[in-house]
Short mmCIF file of C-alpha atoms and ligand atoms in Angstrom, two decimals:
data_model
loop_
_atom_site.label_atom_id
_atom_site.label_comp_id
_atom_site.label_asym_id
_atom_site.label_seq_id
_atom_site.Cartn_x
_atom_site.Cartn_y
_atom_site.Cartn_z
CA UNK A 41 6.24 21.08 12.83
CA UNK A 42 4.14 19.97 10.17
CA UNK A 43 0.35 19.57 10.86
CA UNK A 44 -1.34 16.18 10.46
CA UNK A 45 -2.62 15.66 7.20
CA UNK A 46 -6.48 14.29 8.07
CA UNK A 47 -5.53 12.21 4.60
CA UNK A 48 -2.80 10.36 6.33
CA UNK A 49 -5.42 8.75 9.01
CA UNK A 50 -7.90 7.36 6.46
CA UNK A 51 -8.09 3.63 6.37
CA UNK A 52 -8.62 2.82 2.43
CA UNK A 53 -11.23 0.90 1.46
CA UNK A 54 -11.22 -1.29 -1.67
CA UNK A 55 -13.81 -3.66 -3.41
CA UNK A 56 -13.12 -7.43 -4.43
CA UNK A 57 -15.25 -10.58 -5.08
CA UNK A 58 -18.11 -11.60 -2.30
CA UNK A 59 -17.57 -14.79 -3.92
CA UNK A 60 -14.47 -15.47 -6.24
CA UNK A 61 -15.21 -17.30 -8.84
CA UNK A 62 -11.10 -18.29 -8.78
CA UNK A 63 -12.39 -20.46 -5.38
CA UNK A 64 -10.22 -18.24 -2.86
CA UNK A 65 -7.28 -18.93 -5.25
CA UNK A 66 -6.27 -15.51 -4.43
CA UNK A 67 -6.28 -15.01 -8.11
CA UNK A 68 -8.00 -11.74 -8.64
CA UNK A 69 -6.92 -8.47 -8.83
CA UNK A 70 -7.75 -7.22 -5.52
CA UNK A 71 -4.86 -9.54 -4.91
CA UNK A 72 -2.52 -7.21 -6.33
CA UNK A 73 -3.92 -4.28 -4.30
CA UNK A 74 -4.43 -6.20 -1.01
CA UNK A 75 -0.22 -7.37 -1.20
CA UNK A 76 1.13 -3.84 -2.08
CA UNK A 77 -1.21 -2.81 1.22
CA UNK A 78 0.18 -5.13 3.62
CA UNK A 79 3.44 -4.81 2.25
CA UNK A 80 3.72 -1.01 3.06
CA UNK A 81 2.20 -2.00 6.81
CA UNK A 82 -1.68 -0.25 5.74
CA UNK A 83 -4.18 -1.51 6.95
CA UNK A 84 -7.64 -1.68 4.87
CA UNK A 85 -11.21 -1.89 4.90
CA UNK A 86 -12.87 -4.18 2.19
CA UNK A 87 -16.12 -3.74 0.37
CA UNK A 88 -17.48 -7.09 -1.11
CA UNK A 89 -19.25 -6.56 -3.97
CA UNK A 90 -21.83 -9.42 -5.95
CA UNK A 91 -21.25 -9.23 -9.71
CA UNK A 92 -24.73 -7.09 -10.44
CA UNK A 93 -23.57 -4.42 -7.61
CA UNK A 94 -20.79 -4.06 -10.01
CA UNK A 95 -22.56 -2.89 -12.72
CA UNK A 96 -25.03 -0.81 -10.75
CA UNK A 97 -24.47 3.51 -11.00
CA UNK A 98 -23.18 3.34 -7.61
CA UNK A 99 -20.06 1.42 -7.98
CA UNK A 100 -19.40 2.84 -12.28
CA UNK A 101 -19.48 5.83 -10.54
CA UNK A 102 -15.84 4.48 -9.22
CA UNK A 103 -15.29 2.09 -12.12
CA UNK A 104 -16.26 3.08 -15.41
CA UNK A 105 -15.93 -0.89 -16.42
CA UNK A 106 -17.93 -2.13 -13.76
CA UNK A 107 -15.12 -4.09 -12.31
CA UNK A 108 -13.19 -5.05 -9.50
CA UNK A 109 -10.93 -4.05 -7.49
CA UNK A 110 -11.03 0.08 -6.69
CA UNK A 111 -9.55 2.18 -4.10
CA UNK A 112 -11.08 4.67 -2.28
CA UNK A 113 -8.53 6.85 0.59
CA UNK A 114 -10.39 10.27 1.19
CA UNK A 115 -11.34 12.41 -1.67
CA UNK A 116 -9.43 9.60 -4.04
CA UNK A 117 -11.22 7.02 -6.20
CA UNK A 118 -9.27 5.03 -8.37
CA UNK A 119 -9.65 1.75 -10.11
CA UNK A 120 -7.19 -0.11 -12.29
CA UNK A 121 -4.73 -2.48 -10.11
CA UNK A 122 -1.71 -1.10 -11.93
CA UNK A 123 -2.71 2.14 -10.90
CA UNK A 124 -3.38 1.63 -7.57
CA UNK A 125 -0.35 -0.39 -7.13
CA UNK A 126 1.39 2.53 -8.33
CA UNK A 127 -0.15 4.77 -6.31
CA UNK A 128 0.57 2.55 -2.82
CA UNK A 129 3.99 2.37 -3.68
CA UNK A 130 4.79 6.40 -4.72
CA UNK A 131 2.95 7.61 -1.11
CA UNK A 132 4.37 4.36 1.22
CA UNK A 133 8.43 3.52 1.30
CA UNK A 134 8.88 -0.03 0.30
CA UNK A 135 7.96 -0.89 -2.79
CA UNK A 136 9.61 1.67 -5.20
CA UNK A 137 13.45 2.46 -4.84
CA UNK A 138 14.67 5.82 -3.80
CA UNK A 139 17.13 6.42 -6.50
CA UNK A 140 15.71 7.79 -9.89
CA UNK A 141 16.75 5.90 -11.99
CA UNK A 142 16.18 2.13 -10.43
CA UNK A 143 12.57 3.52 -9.47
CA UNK A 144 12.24 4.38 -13.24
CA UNK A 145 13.53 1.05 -14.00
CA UNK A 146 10.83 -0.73 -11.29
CA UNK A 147 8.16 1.13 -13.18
CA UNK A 148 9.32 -0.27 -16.21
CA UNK A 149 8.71 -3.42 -14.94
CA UNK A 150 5.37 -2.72 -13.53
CA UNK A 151 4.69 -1.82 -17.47
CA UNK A 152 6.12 -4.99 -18.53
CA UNK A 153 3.90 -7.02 -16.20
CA UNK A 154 0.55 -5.90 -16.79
CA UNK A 155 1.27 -4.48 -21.22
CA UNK A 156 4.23 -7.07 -22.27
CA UNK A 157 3.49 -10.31 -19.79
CA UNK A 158 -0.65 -10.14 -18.87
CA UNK A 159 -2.10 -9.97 -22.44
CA UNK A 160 -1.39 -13.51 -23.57
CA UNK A 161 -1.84 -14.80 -19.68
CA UNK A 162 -5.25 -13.38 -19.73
CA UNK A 163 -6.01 -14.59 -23.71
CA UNK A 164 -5.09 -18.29 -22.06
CA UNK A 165 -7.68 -17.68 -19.43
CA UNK A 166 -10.37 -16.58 -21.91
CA UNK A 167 -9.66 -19.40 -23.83
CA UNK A 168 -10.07 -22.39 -21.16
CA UNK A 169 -12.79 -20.60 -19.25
CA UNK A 170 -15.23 -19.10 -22.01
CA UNK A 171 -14.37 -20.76 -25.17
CA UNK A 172 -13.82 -24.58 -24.57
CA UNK A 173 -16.74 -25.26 -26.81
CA UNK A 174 -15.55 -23.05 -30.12
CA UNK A 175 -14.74 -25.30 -32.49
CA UNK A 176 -11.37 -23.39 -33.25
CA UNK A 177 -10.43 -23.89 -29.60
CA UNK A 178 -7.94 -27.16 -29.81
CA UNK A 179 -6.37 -25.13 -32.67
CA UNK A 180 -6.02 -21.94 -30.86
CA UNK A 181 -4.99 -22.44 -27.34
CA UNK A 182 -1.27 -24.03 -28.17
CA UNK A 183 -1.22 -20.54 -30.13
CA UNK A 184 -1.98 -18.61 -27.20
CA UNK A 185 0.44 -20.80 -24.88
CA UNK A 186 3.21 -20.59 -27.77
CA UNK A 187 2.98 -16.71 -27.22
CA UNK A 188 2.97 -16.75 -23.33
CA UNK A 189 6.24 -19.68 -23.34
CA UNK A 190 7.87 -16.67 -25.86
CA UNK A 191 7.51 -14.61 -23.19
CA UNK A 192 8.27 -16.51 -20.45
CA UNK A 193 11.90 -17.24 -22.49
CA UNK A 194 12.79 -13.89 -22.29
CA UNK A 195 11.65 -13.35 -18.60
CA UNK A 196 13.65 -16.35 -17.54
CA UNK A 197 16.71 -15.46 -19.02
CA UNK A 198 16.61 -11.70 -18.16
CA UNK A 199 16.07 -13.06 -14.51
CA UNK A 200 18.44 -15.81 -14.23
CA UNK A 201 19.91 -16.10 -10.71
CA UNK A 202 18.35 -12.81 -9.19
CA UNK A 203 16.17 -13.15 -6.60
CA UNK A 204 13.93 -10.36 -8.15
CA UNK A 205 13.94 -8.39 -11.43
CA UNK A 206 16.59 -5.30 -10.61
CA UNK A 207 18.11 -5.10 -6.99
CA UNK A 208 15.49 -5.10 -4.15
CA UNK A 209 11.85 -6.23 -4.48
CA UNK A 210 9.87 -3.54 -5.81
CA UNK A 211 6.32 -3.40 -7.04
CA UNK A 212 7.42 -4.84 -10.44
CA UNK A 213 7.95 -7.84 -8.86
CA UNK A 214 4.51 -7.66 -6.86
CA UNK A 215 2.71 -7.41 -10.53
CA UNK A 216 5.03 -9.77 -11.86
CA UNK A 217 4.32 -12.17 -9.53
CA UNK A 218 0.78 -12.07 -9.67
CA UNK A 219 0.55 -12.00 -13.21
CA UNK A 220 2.13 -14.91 -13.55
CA UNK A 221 0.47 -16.78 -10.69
CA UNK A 222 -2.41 -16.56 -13.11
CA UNK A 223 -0.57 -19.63 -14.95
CA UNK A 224 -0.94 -21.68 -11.40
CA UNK A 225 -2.76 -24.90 -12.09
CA UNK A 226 -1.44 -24.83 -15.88
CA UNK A 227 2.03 -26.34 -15.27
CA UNK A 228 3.49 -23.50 -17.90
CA UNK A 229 5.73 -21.71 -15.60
CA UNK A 230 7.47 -25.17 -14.58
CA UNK A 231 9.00 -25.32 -17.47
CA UNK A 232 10.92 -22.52 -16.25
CA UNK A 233 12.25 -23.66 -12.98
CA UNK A 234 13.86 -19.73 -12.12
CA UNK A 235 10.46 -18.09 -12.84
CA UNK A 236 8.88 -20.84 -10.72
CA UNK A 237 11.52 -20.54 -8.02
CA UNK A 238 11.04 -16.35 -8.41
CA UNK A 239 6.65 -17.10 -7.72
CA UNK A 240 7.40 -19.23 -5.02
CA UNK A 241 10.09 -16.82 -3.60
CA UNK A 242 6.80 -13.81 -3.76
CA UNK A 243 4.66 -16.36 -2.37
CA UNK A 244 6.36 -16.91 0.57
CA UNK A 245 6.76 -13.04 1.26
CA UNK A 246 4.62 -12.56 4.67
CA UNK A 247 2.75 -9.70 3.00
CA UNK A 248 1.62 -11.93 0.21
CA UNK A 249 0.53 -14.48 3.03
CA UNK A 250 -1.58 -12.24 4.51
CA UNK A 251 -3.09 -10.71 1.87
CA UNK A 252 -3.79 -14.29 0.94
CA UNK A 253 -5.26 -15.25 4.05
CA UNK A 254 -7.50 -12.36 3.85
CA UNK A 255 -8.91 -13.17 0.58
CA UNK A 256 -9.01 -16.84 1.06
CA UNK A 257 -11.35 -16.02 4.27
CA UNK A 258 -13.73 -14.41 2.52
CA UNK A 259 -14.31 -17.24 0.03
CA UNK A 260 -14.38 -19.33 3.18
CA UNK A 261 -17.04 -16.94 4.56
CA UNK A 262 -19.38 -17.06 1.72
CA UNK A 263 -19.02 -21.05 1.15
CA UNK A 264 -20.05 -21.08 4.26
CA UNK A 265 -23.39 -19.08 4.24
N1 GTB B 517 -7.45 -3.88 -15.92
C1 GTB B 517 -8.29 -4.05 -14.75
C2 GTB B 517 -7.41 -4.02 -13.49
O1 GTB B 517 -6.23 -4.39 -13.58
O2 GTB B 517 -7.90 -3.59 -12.43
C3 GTB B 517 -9.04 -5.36 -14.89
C4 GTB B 517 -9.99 -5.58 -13.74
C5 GTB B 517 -10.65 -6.94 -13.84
O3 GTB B 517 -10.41 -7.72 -14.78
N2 GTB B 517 -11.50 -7.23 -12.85
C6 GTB B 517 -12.20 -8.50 -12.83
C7 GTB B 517 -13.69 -8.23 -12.69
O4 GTB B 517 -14.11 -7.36 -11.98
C8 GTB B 517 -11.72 -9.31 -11.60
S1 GTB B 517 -9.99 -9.68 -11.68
N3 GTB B 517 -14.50 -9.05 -13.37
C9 GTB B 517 -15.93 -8.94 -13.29
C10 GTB B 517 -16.52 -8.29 -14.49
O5 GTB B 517 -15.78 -7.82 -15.38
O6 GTB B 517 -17.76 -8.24 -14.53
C11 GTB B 517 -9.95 -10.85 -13.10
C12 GTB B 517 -10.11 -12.27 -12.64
C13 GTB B 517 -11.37 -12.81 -12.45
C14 GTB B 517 -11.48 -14.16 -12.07
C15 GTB B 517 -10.35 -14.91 -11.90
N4 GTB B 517 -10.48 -16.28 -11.54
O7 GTB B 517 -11.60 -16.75 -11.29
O8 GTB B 517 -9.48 -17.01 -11.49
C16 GTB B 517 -9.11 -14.36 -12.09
C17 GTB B 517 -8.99 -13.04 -12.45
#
């Protein structure tokens, strides 16, 4: 018999928002880490963090950027939501396929979520949050949402009836998901009723619920104090 690996008793702990500036819209990364988590059945600690604790030695120590979320199970510090996605999914079963090649394939997907799909997402954001008052703005952000509806083309067709992108739901579909619930309020995605149909189908996973729920009460928390 194998001994116990003290490692395999840890309860992670990660870092998110104390107060989200998406309104507990569930819209920032430690979304991503929080849904892989409950999806695998781990349970996890959470360390709130204010946006100057972020950028004190401390917590750079973990994330050279200064950001949220990060990971912390043992000895291991990570930081980058792919990466810790990644890293739920290749020690947990659920979330990466057993056979070679279709895990290859859900990796690929992963990639194509947060290199191929994100970029122009997050541009959009930039663009309505931090530079409404740029006088190139009105010019600029049907550029940015031309590039994303590109995108979303070639997602929607590549999808068409499937309930998720290949076979079983895998963590390309938990980053796919979530980057494109960064659209949500936008009406973008609507014009592509599968990819809507595909958010809605993550959405309604009960790990994403929870992991919702979660986030959602710590906005609730804070409003309240
Ligand atoms: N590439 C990194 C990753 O994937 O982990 C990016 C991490 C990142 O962007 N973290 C953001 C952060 O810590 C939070 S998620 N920002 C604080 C800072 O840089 O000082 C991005 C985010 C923030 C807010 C909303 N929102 O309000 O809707 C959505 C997404």
């Amino acid at each position: 018999m194998l001994a116990a690996n003290p490692e395999d008793q840890m309860t992670p702990t990660i870092t998110a928002f104390e107060q989200s500036p998406d309104r507990g819209r569930g819209l920032a990364r430690d979304m991503h880490v929080r849904w892989a988590l409950e999806e695998v059945g781990q349970p996890y600690d959470v360390r709130l963090l204010s946006f100057s604790a972020m950028k004190e030695p401390a917590h750079r120590a973990i994330h050279p950027f200064g950001q949220i979320p990060t990971y912390e199970d043992g000895e291991l510090a990570l930081f980058e939501s792919g990466a810790i996605v990644f890293h739920i999914a290749e020690r947990h079963a659920g979330l990466l396929p057993k056979n070679a090649n279709a895990r290859a394939r859900a990796i690929a997907w992963m990639f194509a979520a947060l290199s191929t799909m994100e970029p122009p997402i997050v541009d959009r954001s930039i663009a309505v949050v931090f530079e409404r008052d740029r006088p190139w703005h009105e010019e600029r952000l049907p550029i940015v949402e031309d590039r994303i509806r590109g995108r979303l083309k070639d997602l929607s067709v590549r999808l068409g009836d499937s309930e998720w992108l290949d076979g079983e739901f895998s963590a390309g579909d938990l980053l796919m998901v979530e980057v494109l619930r960064r659209l949500s309020g936008s009406g973008i995605v609507d014009g592509y009723p599968n990819l809507a149909a595909y958010v809605a189908r993550g959405e309604a996973r009960p790990a994403f619920r929870r992991a919702f729920a979660a986030q959602l009460a710590v906005f609730n928390a804070a409003s309240n104090n």
